Short mmCIF file of C-alpha atoms in Angstrom, two decimals:
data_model
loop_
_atom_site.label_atom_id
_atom_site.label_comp_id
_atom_site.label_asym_id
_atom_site.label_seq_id
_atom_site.Cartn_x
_atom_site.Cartn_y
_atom_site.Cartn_z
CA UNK A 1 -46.70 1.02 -22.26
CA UNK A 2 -45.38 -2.05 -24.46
CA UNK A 3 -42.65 -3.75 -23.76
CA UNK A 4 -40.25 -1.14 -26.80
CA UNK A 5 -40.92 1.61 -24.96
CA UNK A 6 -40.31 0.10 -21.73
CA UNK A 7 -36.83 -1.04 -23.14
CA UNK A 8 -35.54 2.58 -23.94
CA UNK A 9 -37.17 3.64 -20.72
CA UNK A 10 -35.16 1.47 -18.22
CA UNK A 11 -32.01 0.78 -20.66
CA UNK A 12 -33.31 -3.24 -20.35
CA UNK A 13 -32.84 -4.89 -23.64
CA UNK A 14 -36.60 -6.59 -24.84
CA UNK A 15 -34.66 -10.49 -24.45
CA UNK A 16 -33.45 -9.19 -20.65
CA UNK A 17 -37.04 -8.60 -19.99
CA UNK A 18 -38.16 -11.41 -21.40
CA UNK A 19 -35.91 -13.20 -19.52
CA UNK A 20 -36.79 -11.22 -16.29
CA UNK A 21 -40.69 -12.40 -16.73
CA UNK A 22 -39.34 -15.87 -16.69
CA UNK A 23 -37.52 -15.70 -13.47
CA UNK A 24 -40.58 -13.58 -11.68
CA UNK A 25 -37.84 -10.57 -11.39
CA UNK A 26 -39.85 -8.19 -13.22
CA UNK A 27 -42.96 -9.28 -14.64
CA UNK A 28 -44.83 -7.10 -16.77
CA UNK A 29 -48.30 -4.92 -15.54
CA UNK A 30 -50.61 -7.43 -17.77
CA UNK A 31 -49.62 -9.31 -20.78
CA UNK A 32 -52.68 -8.61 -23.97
CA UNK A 33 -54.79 -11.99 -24.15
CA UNK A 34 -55.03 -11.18 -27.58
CA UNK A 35 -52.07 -10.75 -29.12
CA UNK A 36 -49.87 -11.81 -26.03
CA UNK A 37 -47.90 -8.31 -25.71
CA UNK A 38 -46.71 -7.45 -22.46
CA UNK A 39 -47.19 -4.28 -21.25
CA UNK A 40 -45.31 -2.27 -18.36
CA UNK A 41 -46.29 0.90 -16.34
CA UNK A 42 -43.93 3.67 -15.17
CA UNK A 43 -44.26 2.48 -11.44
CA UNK A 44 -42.20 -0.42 -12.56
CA UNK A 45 -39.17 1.74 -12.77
CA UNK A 46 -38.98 1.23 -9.01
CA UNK A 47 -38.17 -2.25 -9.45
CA UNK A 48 -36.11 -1.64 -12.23
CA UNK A 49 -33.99 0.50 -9.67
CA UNK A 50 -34.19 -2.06 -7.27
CA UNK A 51 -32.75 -4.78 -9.53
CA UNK A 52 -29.48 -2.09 -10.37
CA UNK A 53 -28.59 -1.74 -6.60
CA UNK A 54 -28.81 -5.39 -6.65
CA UNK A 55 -26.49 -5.63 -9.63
CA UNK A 56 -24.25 -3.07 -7.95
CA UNK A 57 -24.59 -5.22 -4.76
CA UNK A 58 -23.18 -7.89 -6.63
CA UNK A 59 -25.65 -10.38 -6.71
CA UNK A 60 -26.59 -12.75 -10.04
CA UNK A 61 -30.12 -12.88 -11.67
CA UNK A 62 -30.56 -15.97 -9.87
CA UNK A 63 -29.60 -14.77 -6.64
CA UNK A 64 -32.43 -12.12 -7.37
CA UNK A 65 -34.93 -14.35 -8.47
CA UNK A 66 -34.32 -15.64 -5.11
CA UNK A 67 -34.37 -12.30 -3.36
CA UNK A 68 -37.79 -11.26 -5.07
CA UNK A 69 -39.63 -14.75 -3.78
CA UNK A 70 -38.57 -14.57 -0.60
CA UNK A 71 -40.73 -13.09 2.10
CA UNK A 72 -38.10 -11.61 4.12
CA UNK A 73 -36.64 -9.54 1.73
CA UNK A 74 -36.02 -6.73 3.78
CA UNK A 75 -33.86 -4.63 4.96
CA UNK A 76 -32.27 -6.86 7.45
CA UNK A 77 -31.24 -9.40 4.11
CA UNK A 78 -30.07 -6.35 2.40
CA UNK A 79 -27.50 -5.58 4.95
CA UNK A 80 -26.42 -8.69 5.19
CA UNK A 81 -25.82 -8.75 1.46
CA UNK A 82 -23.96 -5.37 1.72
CA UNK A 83 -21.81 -6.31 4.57
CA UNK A 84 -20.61 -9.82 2.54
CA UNK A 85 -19.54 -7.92 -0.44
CA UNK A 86 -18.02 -5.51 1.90
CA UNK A 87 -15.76 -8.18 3.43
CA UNK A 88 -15.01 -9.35 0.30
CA UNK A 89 -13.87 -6.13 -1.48
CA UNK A 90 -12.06 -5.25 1.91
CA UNK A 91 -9.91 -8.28 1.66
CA UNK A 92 -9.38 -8.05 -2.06
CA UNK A 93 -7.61 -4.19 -0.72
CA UNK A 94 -5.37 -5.91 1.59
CA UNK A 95 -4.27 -8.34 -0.99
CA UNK A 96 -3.53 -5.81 -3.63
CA UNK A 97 -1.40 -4.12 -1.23
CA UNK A 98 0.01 -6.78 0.34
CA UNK A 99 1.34 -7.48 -3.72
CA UNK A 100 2.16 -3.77 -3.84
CA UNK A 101 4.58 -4.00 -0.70
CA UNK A 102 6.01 -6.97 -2.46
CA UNK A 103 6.48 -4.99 -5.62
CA UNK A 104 7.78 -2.09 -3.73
CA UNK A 105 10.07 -4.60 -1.73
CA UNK A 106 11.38 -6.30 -4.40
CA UNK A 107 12.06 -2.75 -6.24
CA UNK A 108 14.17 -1.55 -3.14
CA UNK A 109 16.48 -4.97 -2.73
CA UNK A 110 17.44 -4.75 -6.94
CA UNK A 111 18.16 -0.98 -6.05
CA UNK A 112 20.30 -1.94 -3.27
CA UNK A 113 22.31 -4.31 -5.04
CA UNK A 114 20.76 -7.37 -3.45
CA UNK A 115 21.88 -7.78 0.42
CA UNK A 116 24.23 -10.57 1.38
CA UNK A 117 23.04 -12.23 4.65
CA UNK A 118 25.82 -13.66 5.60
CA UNK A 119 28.32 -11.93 8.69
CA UNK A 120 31.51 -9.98 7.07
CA UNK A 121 32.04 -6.51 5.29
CA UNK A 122 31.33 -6.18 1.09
CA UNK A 123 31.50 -3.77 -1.73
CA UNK A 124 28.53 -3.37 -3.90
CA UNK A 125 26.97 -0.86 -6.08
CA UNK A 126 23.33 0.49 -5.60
CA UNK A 127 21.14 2.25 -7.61
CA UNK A 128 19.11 5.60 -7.39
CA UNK A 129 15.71 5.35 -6.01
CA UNK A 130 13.10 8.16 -5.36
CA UNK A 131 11.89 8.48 -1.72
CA UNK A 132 9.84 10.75 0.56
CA UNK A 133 12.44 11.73 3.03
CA UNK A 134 12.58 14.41 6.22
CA UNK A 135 15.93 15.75 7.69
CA UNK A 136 16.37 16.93 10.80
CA UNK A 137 18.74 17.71 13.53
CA UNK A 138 18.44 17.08 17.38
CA UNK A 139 20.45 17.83 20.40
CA UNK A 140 21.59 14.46 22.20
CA UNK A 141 21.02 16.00 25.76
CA UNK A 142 17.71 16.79 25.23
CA UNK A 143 15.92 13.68 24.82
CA UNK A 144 16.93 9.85 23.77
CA UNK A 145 16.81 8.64 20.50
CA UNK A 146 13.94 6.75 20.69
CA UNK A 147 11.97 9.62 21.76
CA UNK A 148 13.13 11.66 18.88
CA UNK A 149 12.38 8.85 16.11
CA UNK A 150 9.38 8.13 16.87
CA UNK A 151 8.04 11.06 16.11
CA UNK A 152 9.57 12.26 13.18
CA UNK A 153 8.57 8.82 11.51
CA UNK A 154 4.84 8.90 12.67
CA UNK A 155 5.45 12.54 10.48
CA UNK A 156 6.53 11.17 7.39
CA UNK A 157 4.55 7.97 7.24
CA UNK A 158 0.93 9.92 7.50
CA UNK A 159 2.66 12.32 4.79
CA UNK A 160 3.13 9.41 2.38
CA UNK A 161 -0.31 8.10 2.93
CA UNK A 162 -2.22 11.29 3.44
CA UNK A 163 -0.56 11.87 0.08
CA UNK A 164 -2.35 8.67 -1.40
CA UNK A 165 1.08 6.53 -1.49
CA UNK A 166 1.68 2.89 -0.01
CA UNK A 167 4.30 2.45 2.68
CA UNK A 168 7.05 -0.19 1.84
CA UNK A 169 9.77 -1.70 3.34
CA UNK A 170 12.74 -1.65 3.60
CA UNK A 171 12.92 1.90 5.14
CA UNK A 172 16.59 3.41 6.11
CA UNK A 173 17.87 6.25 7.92
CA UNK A 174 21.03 8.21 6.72
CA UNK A 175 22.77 9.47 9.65
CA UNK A 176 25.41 12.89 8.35
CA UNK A 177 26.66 13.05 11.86
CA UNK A 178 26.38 12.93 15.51
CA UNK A 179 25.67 9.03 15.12
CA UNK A 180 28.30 6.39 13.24
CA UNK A 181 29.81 9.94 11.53
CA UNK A 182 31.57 12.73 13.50
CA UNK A 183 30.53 10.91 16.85
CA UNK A 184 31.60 13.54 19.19
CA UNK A 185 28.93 16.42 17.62
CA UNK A 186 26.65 17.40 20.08
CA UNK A 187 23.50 17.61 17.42
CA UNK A 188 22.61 14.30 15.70
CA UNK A 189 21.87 15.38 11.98
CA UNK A 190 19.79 12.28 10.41
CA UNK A 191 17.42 11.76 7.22
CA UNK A 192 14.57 9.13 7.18
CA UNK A 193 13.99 7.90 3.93
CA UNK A 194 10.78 5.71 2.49
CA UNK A 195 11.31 4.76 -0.98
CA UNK A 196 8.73 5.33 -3.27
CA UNK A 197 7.74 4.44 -7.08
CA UNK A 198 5.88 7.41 -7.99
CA UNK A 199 6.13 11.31 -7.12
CA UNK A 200 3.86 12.63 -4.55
CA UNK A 201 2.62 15.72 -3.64
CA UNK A 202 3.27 16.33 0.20
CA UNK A 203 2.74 19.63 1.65
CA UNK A 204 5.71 21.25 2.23
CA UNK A 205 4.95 22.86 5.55
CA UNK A 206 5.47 19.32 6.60
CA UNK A 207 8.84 19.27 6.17
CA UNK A 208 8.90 16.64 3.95
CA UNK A 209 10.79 16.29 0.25
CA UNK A 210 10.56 14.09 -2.60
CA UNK A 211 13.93 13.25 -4.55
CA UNK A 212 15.78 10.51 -5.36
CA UNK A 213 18.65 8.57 -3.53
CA UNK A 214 22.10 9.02 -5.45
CA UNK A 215 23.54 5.40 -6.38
CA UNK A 216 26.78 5.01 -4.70
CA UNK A 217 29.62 2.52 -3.99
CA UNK A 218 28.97 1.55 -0.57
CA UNK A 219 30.74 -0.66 1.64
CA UNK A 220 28.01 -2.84 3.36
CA UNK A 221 27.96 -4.57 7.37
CA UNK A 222 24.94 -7.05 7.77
CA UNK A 223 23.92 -6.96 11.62
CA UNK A 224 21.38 -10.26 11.86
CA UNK A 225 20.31 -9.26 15.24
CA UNK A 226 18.10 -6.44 14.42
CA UNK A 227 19.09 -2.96 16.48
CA UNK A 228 21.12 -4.98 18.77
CA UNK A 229 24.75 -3.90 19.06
CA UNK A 230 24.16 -1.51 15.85
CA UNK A 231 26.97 0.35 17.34
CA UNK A 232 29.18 -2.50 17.40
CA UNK A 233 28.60 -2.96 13.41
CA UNK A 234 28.90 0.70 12.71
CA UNK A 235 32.22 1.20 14.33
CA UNK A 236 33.37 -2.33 12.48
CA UNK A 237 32.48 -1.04 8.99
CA UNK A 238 34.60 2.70 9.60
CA UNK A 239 37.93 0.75 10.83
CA UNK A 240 37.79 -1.85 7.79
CA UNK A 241 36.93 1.07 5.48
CA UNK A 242 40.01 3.30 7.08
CA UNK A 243 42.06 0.08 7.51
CA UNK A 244 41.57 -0.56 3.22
CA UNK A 245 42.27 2.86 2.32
CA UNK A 246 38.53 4.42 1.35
CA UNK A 247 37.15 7.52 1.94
CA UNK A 248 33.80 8.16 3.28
CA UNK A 249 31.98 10.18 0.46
CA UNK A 250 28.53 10.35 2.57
CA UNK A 251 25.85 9.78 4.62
CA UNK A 252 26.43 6.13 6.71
CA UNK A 253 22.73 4.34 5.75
CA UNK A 254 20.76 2.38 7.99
CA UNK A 255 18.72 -0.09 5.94
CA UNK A 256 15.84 -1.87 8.18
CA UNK A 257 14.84 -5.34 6.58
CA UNK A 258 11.63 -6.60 7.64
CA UNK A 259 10.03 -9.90 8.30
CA UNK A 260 8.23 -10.70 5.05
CA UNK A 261 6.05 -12.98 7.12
CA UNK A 262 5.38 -10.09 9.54
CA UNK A 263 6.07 -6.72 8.35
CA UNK A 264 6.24 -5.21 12.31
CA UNK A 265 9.30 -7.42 13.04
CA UNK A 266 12.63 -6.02 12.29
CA UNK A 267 14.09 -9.41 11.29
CA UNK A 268 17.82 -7.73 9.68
CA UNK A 269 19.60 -4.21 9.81
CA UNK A 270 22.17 -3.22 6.99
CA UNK A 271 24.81 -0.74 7.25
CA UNK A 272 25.87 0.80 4.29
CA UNK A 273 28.84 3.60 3.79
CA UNK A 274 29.02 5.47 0.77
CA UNK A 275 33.34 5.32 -0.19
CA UNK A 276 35.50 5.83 -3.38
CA UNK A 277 39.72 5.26 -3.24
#
C-alpha cells in the first residue's frame, strides 16, 4: 500500500514516516524506482506496535533508532529499559508524596495556631480540621497502653490508605478520660485522630468516622522530650489552667510532632486543653 494509506492505517503522519525511513526505524516494504513512492505492507503494523510500546516505554526516536540497529535487541534490553523507567516513575511517587506530607503538614500547624517550641504554658486559638478518627474505650487492668495503641492505630492508618488517602503528620490523640481527664476512671476513653484534606469513604464496619475537629481555645504545654514524662506536662497544664480560673470545655489533645528529617522519630509532643472563663 502507499505511503497515504499507510498513514491512516497506523495513525503515523506521512513527514513521521518519512522521518522514520531516515533513521532505519521503519523503512518502507520497497520504495517505486520510478516514481520514488514508498510503499508499506500490513505486516509492518508489527513494527508500528513495537515503536508505541517503545514510546510508552519512554524512550526518544533516537534512542530507537538505536534499539532497531542493535543486535541484541531482545528481551533482556527490554527489561532493562522497563525496569529504568520503573525506578524513575517510582521515585517521582515518593517525591510527590513526600510534597503532599509537607502540604498536609503545613495545613495541620496553620490549623493549630502555629506551636511555640519554647518550655511554658500559652493560649492560642486553632482552627477546625477534618480527620479520619476512631474512639474507643479500654479497661486499664486489662492490658498496658502500649498494647492497646498499637493496634487501634495499625486500624485506622490501613483505613485511610485502603481508602486511597495519604497519611500526614502531625497525628494527636484526644483523651475524654481515664488519662490527663477524670484520672481515677477505670476505662480509658480516647480518640485517635489523622487529619485529612479531603473526605473519604471508609467502611464503617471499621469503626472509623470522618468529621471535622471543632476549633477551640486551648491552653497549650510543649513537652520537647517526646513521650517522656507526658504525665508530668499533663498534670502541669490542669493546675495552671485551675490555678487561672478556666474551665476545661473538652477533650485534653495529644499532638505528636514529627521529625521532618525523619518522619518515624517523634522529635516534640504538644498538649493542648480545650478552656473558656
Amino acid at each position: 500500500m502507499k505511503i497515504d494509506a499507510f498513514s491512516k492505517i497506523s495513525d503515523i503522519s506521512v513527514y513521521t514516516l518519512r522521518y522514520y525511513d531516515r533513521l532505519n526505524i521503519l523503512k518502507p516494504l520497497r520504495v517505486n524506482e520510478t516514481n520514488g513512492y514508498r510503499e508499506y505492507s500490513s505486516q509492518q503494523l508489527l513494527r508500528v506496535a513495537e515503536i508505541n510500546s517503545l514510546k510508552e516505554l519512554g524512550l526518544t526516536v533516537k534512542e530507537m533508532a538505536h534499539f532497531f540497529a542493535s543486535d541484541s535487541n531482545d528481551a533482556q534490553q527490554i527489561r532493562e529499559i522497563a525496569d529504568k523507567q520503573i525506578k524513575e516513575l517510582r521515585h517521582l511517587i515518593n517525591q510527590t508524596e513526600q510534597q503532599i506530607k509537607h502540604i498536609q503538614t503545613n495545613l495541620f500547624l496553620y490549623n493549630n495556631g502555629g506551636i511555640n517550641f519554647m518550655n511554658g504554658i500559652t493560649i492560642k486559638h486553632t482552627r477546625p480540621f477534618l480527620a479520619a478518627t476512631l474512639r474507643t474505650k479500654y479497661q486499664k487492668s486489662s492490658k498496658t497502653y502500649d498494647q492497646f495503641s498499637e493496634n487501634i492505630w495499625a486500624t485506622l492508618e490501613d483505613g485511610i490508605k485502603n481508602s486511597g488517602g495519604i497519611l500526614s503528620s502531625p497525628c494527636l490523640t484526644m483523651y475524654y478520660s481515664g488519662l490527663f481527664l477524670r484520672q481515677d476512671d477505670e476505662y480509658v476513653d480516647q480518640e485517635i485522630v489523622e487529619p485529612i484534606t479531603s473526605e473519604l469513604k471508609i467502611d464503617k464496619a471499621s469503626g472509623i468516622s470522618v468529621r471535622e475537629i471543632p476549633a477551640e481555645k486551648v491552653a497549650s504545654i510543649i513537652n520537647n522530650d517526646g513521650l517522656e514524662n507526658i504525665g508530668e506536662s499533663g498534670n502541669e497544664l490542669l493546675k495552671w489552667v485551675t490555678e487561672n480560673n478556666y474551665q476545661i470545655s473538652g477533650a485534653m489533645r495529644e499532638i505528636y510532632h514529627m521529625n521532618p528529617n525523619d518522619s518515624k522519630k517523634l522529635l516534640t509532643v504538644e498538649l493542648q486543653l480545650p478552656i473558656e472563663q
